[in-house]
PDB file of N, CA and C in Angstrom:
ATOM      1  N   UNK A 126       1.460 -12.008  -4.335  1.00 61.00           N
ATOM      2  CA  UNK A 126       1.527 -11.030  -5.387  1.00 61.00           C
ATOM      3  C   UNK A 126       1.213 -11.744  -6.699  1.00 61.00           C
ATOM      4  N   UNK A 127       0.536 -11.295  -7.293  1.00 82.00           N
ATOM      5  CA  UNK A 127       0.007 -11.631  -9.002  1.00 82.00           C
ATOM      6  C   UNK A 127       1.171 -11.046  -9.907  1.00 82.00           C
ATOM      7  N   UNK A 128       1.205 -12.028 -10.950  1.00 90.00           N
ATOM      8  CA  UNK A 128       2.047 -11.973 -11.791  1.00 90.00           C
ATOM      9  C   UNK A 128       1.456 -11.856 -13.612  1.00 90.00           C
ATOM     10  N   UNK A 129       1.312 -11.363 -14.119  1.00 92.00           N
ATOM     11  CA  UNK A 129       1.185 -11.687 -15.676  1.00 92.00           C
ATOM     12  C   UNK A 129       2.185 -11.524 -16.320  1.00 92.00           C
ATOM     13  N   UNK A 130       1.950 -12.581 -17.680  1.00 92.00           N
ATOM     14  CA  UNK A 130       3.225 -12.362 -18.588  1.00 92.00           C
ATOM     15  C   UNK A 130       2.726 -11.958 -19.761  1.00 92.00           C
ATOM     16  N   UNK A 131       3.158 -11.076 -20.075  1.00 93.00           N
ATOM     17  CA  UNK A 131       2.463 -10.391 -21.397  1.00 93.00           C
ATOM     18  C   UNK A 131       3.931 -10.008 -22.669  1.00 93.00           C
ATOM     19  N   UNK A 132       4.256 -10.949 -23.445  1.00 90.00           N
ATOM     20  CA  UNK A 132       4.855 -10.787 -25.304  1.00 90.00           C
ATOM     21  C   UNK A 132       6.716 -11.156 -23.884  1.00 90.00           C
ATOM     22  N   UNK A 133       6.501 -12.051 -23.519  1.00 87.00           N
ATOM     23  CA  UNK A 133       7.866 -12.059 -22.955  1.00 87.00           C
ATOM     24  C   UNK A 133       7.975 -11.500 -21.596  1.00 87.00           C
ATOM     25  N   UNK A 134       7.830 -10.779 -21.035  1.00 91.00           N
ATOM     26  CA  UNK A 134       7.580  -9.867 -20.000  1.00 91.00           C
ATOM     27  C   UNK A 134       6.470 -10.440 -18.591  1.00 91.00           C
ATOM     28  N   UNK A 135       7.217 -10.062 -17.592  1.00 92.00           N
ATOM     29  CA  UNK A 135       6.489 -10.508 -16.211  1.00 92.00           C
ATOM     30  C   UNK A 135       6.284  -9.133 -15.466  1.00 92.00           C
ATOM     31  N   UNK A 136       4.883  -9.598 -15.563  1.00 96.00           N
ATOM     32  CA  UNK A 136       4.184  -7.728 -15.019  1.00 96.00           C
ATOM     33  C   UNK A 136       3.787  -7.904 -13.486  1.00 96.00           C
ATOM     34  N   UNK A 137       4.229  -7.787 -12.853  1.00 96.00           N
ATOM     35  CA  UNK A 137       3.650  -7.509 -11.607  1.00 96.00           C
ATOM     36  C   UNK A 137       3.014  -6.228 -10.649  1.00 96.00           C
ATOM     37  N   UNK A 138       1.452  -5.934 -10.951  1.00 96.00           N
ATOM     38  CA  UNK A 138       0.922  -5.213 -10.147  1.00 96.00           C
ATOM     39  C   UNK A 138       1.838  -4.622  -8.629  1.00 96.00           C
ATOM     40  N   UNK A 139       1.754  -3.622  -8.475  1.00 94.00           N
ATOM     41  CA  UNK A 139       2.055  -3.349  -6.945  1.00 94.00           C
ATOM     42  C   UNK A 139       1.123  -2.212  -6.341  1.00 94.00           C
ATOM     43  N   UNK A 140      -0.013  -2.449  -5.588  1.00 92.00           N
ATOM     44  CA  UNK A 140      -1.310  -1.938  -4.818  1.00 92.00           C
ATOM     45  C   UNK A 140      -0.641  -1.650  -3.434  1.00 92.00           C
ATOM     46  N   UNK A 141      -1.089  -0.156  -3.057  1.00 87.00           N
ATOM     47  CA  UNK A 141      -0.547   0.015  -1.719  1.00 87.00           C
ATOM     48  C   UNK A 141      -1.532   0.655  -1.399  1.00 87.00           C
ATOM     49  N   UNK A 142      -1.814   1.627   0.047  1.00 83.00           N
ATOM     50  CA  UNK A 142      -2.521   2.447   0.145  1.00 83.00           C
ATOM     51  C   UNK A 142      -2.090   4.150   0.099  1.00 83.00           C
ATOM     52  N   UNK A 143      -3.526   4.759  -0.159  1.00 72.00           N
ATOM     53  CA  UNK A 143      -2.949   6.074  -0.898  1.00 72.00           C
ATOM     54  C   UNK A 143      -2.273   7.195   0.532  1.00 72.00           C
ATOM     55  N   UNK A 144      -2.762   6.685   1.692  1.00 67.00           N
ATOM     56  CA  UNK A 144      -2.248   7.592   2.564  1.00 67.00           C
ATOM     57  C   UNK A 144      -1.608   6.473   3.925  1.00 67.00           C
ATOM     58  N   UNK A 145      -1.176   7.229   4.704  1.00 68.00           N
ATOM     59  CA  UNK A 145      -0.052   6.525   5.617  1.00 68.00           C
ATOM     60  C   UNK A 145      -1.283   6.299   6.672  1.00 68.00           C
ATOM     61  N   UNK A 146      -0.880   5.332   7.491  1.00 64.00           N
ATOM     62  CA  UNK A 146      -1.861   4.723   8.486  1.00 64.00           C
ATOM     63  C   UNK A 146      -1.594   5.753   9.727  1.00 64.00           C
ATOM     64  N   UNK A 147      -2.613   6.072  10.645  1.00 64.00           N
ATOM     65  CA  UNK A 147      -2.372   6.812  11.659  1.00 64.00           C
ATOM     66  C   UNK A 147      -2.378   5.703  12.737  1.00 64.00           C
ATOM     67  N   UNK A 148      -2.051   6.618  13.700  1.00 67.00           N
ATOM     68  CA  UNK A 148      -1.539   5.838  15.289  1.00 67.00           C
ATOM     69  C   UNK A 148      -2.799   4.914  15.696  1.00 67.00           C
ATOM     70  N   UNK A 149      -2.515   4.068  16.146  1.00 65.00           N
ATOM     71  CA  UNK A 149      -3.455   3.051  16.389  1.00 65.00           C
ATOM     72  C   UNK A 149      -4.213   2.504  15.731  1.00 65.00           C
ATOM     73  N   UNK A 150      -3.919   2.439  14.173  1.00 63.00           N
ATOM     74  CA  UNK A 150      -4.530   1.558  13.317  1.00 63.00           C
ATOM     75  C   UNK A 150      -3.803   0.861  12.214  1.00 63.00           C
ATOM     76  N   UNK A 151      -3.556  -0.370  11.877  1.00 64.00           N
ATOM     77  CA  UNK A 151      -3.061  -0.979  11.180  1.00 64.00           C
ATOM     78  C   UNK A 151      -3.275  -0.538   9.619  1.00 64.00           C
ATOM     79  N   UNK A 152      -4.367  -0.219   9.128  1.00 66.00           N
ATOM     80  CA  UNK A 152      -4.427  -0.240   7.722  1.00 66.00           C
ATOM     81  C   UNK A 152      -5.355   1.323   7.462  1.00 66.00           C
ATOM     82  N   UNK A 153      -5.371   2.227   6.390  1.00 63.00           N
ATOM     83  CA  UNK A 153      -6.591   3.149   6.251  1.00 63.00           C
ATOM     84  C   UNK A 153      -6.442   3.250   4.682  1.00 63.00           C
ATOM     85  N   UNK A 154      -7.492   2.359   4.296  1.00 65.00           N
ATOM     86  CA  UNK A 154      -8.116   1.910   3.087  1.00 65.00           C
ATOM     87  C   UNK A 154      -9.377   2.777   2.468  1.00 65.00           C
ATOM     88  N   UNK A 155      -9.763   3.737   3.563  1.00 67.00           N
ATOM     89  CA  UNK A 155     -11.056   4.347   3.185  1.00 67.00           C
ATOM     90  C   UNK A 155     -10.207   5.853   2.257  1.00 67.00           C
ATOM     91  N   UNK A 156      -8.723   6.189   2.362  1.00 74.00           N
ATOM     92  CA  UNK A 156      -8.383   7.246   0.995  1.00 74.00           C
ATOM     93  C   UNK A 156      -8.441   6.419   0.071  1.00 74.00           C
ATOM     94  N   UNK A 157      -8.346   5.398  -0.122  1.00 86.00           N
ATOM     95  CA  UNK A 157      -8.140   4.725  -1.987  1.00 86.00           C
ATOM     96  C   UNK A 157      -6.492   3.839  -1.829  1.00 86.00           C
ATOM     97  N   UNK A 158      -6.648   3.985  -2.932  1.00 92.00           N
ATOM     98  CA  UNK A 158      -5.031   2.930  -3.406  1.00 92.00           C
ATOM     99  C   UNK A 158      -4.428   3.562  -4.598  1.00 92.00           C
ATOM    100  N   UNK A 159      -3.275   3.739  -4.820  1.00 91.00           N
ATOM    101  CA  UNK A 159      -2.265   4.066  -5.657  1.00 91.00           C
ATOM    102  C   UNK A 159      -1.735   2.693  -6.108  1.00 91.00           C
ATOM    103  N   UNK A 160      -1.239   3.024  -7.238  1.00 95.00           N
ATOM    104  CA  UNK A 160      -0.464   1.653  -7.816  1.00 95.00           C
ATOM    105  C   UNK A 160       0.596   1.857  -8.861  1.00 95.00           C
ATOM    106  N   UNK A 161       1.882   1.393  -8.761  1.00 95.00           N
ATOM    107  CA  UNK A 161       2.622   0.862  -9.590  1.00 95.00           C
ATOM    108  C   UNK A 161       2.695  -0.346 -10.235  1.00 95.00           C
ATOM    109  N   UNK A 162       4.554  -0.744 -11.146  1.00 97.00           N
ATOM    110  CA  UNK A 162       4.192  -1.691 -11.807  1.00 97.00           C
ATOM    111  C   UNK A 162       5.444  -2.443 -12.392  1.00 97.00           C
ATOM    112  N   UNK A 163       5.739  -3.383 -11.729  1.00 95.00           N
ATOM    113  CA  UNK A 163       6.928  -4.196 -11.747  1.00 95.00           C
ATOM    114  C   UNK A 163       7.421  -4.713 -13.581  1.00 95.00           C
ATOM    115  N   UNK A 164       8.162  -4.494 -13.880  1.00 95.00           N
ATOM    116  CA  UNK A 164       7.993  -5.285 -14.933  1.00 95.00           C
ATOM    117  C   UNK A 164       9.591  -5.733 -14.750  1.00 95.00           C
ATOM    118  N   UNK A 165       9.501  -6.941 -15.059  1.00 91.00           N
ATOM    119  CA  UNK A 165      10.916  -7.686 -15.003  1.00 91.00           C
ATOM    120  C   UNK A 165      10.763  -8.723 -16.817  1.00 91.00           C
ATOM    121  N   UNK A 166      12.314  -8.602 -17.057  1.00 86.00           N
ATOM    122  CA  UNK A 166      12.734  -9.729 -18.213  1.00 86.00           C
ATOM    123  C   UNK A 166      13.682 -10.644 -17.580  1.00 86.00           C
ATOM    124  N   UNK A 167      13.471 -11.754 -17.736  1.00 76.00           N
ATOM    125  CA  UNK A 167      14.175 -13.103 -17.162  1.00 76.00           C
ATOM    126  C   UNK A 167      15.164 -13.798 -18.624  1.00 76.00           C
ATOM    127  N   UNK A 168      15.954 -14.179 -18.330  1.00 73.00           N
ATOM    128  CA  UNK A 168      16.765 -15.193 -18.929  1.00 73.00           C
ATOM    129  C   UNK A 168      15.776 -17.074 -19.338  1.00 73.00           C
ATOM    130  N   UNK A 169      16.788 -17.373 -20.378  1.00 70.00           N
ATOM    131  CA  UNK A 169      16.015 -18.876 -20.334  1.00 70.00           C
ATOM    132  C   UNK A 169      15.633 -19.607 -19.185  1.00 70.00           C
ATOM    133  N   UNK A 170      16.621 -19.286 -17.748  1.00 68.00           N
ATOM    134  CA  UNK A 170      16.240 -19.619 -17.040  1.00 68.00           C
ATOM    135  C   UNK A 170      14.996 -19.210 -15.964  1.00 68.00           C
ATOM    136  N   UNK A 171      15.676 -19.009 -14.763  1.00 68.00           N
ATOM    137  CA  UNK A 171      14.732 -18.884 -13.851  1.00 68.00           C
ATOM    138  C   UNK A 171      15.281 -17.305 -13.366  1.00 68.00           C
ATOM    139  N   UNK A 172      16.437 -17.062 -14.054  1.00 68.00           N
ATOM    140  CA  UNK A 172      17.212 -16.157 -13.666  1.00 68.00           C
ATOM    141  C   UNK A 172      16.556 -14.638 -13.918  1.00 68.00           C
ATOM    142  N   UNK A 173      16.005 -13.144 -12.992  1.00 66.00           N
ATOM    143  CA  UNK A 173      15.911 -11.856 -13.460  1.00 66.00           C
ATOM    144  C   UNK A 173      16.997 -11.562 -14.246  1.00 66.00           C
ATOM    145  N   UNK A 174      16.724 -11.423 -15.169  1.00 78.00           N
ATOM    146  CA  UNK A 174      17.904 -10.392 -16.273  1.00 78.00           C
ATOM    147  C   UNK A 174      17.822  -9.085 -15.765  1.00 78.00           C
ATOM    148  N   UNK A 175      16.734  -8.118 -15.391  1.00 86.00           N
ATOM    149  CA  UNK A 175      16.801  -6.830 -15.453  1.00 86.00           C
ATOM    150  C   UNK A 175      15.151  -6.677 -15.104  1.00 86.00           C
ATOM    151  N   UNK A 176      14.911  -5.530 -14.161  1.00 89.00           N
ATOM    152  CA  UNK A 176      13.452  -5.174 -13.895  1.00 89.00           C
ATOM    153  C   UNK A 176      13.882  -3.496 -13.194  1.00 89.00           C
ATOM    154  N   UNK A 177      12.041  -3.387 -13.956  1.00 92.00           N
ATOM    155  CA  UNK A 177      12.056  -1.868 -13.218  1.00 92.00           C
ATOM    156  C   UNK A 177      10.888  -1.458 -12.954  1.00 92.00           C
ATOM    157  N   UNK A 178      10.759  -0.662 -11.941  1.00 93.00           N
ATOM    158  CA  UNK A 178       8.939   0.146 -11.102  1.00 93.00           C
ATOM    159  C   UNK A 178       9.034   1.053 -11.920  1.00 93.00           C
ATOM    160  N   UNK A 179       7.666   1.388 -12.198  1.00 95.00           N
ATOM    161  CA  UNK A 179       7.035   2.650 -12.905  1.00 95.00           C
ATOM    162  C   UNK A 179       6.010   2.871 -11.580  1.00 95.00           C
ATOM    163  N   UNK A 180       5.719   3.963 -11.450  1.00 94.00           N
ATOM    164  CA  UNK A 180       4.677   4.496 -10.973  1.00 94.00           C
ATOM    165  C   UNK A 180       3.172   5.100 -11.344  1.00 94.00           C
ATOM    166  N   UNK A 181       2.131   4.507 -11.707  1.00 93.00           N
ATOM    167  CA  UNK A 181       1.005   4.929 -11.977  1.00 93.00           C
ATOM    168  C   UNK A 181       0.832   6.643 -11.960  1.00 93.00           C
ATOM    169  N   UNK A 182       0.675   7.683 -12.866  1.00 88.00           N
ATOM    170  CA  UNK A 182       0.698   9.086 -12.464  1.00 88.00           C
ATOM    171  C   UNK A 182      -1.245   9.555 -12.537  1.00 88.00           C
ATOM    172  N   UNK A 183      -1.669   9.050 -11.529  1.00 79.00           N
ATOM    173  CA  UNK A 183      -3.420   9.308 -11.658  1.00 79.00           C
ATOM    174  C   UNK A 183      -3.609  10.236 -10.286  1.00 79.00           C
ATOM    175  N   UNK A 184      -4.425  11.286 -10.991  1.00 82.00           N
ATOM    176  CA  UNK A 184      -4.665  12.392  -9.953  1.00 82.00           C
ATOM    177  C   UNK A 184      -5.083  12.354  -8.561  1.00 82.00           C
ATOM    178  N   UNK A 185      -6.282  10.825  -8.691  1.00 88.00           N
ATOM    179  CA  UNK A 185      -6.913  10.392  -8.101  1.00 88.00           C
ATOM    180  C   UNK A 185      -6.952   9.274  -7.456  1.00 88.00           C
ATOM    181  N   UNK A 186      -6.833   8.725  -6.297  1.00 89.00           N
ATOM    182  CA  UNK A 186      -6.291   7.321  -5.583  1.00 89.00           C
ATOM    183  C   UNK A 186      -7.868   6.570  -6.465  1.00 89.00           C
ATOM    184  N   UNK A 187      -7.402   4.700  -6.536  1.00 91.00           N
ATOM    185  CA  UNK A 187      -8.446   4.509  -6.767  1.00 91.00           C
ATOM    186  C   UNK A 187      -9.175   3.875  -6.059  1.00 91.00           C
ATOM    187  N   UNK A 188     -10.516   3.330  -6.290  1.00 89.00           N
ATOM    188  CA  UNK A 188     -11.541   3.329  -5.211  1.00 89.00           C
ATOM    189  C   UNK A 188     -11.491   1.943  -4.474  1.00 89.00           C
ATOM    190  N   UNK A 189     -10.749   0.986  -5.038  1.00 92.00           N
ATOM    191  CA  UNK A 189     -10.410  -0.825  -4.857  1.00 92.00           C
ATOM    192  C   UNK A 189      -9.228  -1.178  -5.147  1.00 92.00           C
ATOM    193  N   UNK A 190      -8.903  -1.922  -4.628  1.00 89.00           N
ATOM    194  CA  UNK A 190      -7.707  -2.984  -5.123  1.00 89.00           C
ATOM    195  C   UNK A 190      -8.033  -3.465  -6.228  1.00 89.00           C
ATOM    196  N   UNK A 191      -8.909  -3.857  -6.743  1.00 93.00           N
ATOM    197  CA  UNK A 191      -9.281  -4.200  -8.062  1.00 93.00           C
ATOM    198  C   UNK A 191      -8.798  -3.583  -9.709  1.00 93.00           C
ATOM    199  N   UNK A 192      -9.435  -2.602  -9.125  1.00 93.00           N
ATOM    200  CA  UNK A 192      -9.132  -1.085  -9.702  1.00 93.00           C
ATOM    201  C   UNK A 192      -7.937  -0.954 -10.066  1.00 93.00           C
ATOM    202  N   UNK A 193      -7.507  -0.484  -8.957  1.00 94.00           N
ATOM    203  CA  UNK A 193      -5.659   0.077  -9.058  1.00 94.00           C
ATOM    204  C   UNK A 193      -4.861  -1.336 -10.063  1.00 94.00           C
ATOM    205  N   UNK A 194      -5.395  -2.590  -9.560  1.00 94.00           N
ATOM    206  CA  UNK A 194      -4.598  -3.802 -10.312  1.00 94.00           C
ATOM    207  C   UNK A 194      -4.874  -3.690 -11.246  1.00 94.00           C
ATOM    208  N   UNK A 195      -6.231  -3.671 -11.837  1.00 95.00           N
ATOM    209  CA  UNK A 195      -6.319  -3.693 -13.166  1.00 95.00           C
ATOM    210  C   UNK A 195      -5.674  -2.388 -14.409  1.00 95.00           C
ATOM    211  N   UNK A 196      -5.333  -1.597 -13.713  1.00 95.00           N
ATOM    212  CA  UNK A 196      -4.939  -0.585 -13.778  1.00 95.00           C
ATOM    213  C   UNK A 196      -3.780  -0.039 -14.248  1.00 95.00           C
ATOM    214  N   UNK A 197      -3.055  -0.919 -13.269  1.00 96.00           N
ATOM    215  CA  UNK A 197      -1.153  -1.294 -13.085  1.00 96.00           C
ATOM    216  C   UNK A 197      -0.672  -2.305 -14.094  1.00 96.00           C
ATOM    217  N   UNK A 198      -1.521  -3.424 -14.229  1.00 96.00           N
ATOM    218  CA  UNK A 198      -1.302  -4.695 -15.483  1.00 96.00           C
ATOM    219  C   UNK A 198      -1.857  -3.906 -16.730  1.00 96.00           C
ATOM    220  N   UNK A 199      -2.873  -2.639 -17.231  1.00 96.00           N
ATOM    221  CA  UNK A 199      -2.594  -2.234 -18.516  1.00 96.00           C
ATOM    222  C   UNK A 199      -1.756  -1.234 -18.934  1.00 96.00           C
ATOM    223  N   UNK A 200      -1.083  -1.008 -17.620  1.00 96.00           N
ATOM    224  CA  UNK A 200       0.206   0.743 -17.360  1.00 96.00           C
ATOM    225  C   UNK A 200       1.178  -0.115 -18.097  1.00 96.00           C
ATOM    226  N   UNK A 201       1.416  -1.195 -17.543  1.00 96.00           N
ATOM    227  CA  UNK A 201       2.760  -2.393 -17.831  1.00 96.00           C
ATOM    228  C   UNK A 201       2.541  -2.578 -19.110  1.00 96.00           C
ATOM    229  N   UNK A 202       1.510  -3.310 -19.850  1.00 96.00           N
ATOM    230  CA  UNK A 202       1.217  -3.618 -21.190  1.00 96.00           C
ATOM    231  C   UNK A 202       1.597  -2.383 -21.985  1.00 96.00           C
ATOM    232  N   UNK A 203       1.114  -1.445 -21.687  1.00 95.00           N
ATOM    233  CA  UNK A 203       1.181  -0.009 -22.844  1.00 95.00           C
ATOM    234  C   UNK A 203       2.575   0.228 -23.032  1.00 95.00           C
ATOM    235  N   UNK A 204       3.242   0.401 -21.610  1.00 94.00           N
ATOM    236  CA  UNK A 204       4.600   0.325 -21.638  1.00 94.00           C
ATOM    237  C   UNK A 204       5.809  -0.647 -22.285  1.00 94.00           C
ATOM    238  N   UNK A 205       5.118  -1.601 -22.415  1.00 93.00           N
ATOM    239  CA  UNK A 205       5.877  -2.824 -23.234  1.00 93.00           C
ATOM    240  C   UNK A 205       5.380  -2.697 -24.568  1.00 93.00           C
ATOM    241  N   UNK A 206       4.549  -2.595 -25.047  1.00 93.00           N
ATOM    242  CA  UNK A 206       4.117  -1.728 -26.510  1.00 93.00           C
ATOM    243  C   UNK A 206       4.355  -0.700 -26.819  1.00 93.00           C
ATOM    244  N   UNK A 207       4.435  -0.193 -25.941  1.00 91.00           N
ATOM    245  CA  UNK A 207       5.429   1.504 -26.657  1.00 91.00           C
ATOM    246  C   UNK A 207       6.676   0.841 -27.385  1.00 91.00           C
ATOM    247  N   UNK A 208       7.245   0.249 -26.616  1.00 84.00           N
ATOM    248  CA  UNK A 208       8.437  -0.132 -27.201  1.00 84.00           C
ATOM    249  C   UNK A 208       8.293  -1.559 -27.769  1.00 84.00           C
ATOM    250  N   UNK A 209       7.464  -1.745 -28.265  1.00 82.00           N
ATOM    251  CA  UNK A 209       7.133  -3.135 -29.292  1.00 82.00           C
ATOM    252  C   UNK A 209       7.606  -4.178 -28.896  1.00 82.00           C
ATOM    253  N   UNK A 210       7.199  -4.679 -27.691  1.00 73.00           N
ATOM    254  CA  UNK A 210       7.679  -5.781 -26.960  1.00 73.00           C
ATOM    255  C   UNK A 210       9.084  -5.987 -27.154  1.00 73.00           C
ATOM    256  N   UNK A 211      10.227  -5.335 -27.216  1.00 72.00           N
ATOM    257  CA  UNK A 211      11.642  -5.824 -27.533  1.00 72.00           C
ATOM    258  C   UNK A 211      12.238  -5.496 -26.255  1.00 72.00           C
ATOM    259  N   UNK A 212      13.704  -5.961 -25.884  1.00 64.00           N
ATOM    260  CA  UNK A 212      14.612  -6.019 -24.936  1.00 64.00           C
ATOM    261  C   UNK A 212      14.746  -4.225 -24.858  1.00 64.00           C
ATOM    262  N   UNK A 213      14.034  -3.509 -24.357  1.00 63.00           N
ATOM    263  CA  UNK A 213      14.372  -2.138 -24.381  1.00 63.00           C
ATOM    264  C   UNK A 213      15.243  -1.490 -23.362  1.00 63.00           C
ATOM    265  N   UNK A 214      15.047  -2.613 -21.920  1.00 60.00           N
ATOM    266  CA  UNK A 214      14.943  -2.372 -20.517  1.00 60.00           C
ATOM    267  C   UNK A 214      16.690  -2.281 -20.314  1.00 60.00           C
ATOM    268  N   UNK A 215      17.298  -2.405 -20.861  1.00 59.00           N
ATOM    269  CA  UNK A 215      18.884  -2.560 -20.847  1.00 59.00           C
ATOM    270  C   UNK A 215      19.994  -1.399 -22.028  1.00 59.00           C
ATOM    271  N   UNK A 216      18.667  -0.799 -22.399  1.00 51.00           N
ATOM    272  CA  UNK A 216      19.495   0.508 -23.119  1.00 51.00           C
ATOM    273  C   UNK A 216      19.549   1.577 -22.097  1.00 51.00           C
TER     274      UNK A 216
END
């Protein structure tokens, strides 16, 4: 799993697929991908202070993993700028 840190903050993409796999096949990648978006705040240490999933709200699955990631890491950013990069996650 990929990680960015963006003004304090550890964003982690989460890419899945947009529909459930049917019987006898491991993966079905040909609906698209949906994506959420981890964002966790850590302590000086190594320690999670506090994290939470958002869910991507797009009408449309998207067409790559690429996609959906790049997607999920600027959902996270906007979201941490809404609230001006500060400790928001604990009100």
């Amino acid at each position: 799993m990929s990680m960015h840190v963006y003004r304090g903050f550890e964003i982690y993409p989460l890419i899945y697929c947009h529909s459930e796999t049917t019987a006898g096949s491991s993966r079905n990648y040909d609906s698209g991908f949906d994506a959420a978006v981890r964002i966790c705040l850590r302590d000086a240490g190594t320690t999670s202070v506090f994290s939470d999933t958002f869910k991507l709200n797009e009408s449309a699955p998207f067409l790559s993993t690429g996609a959906a990631r790049r997607a999920s890491v600027a959902f996270g950013q906007a979201i941490i700028d809404e609230h001006n990069g500060e400790n928001w996650m604990q009100s």
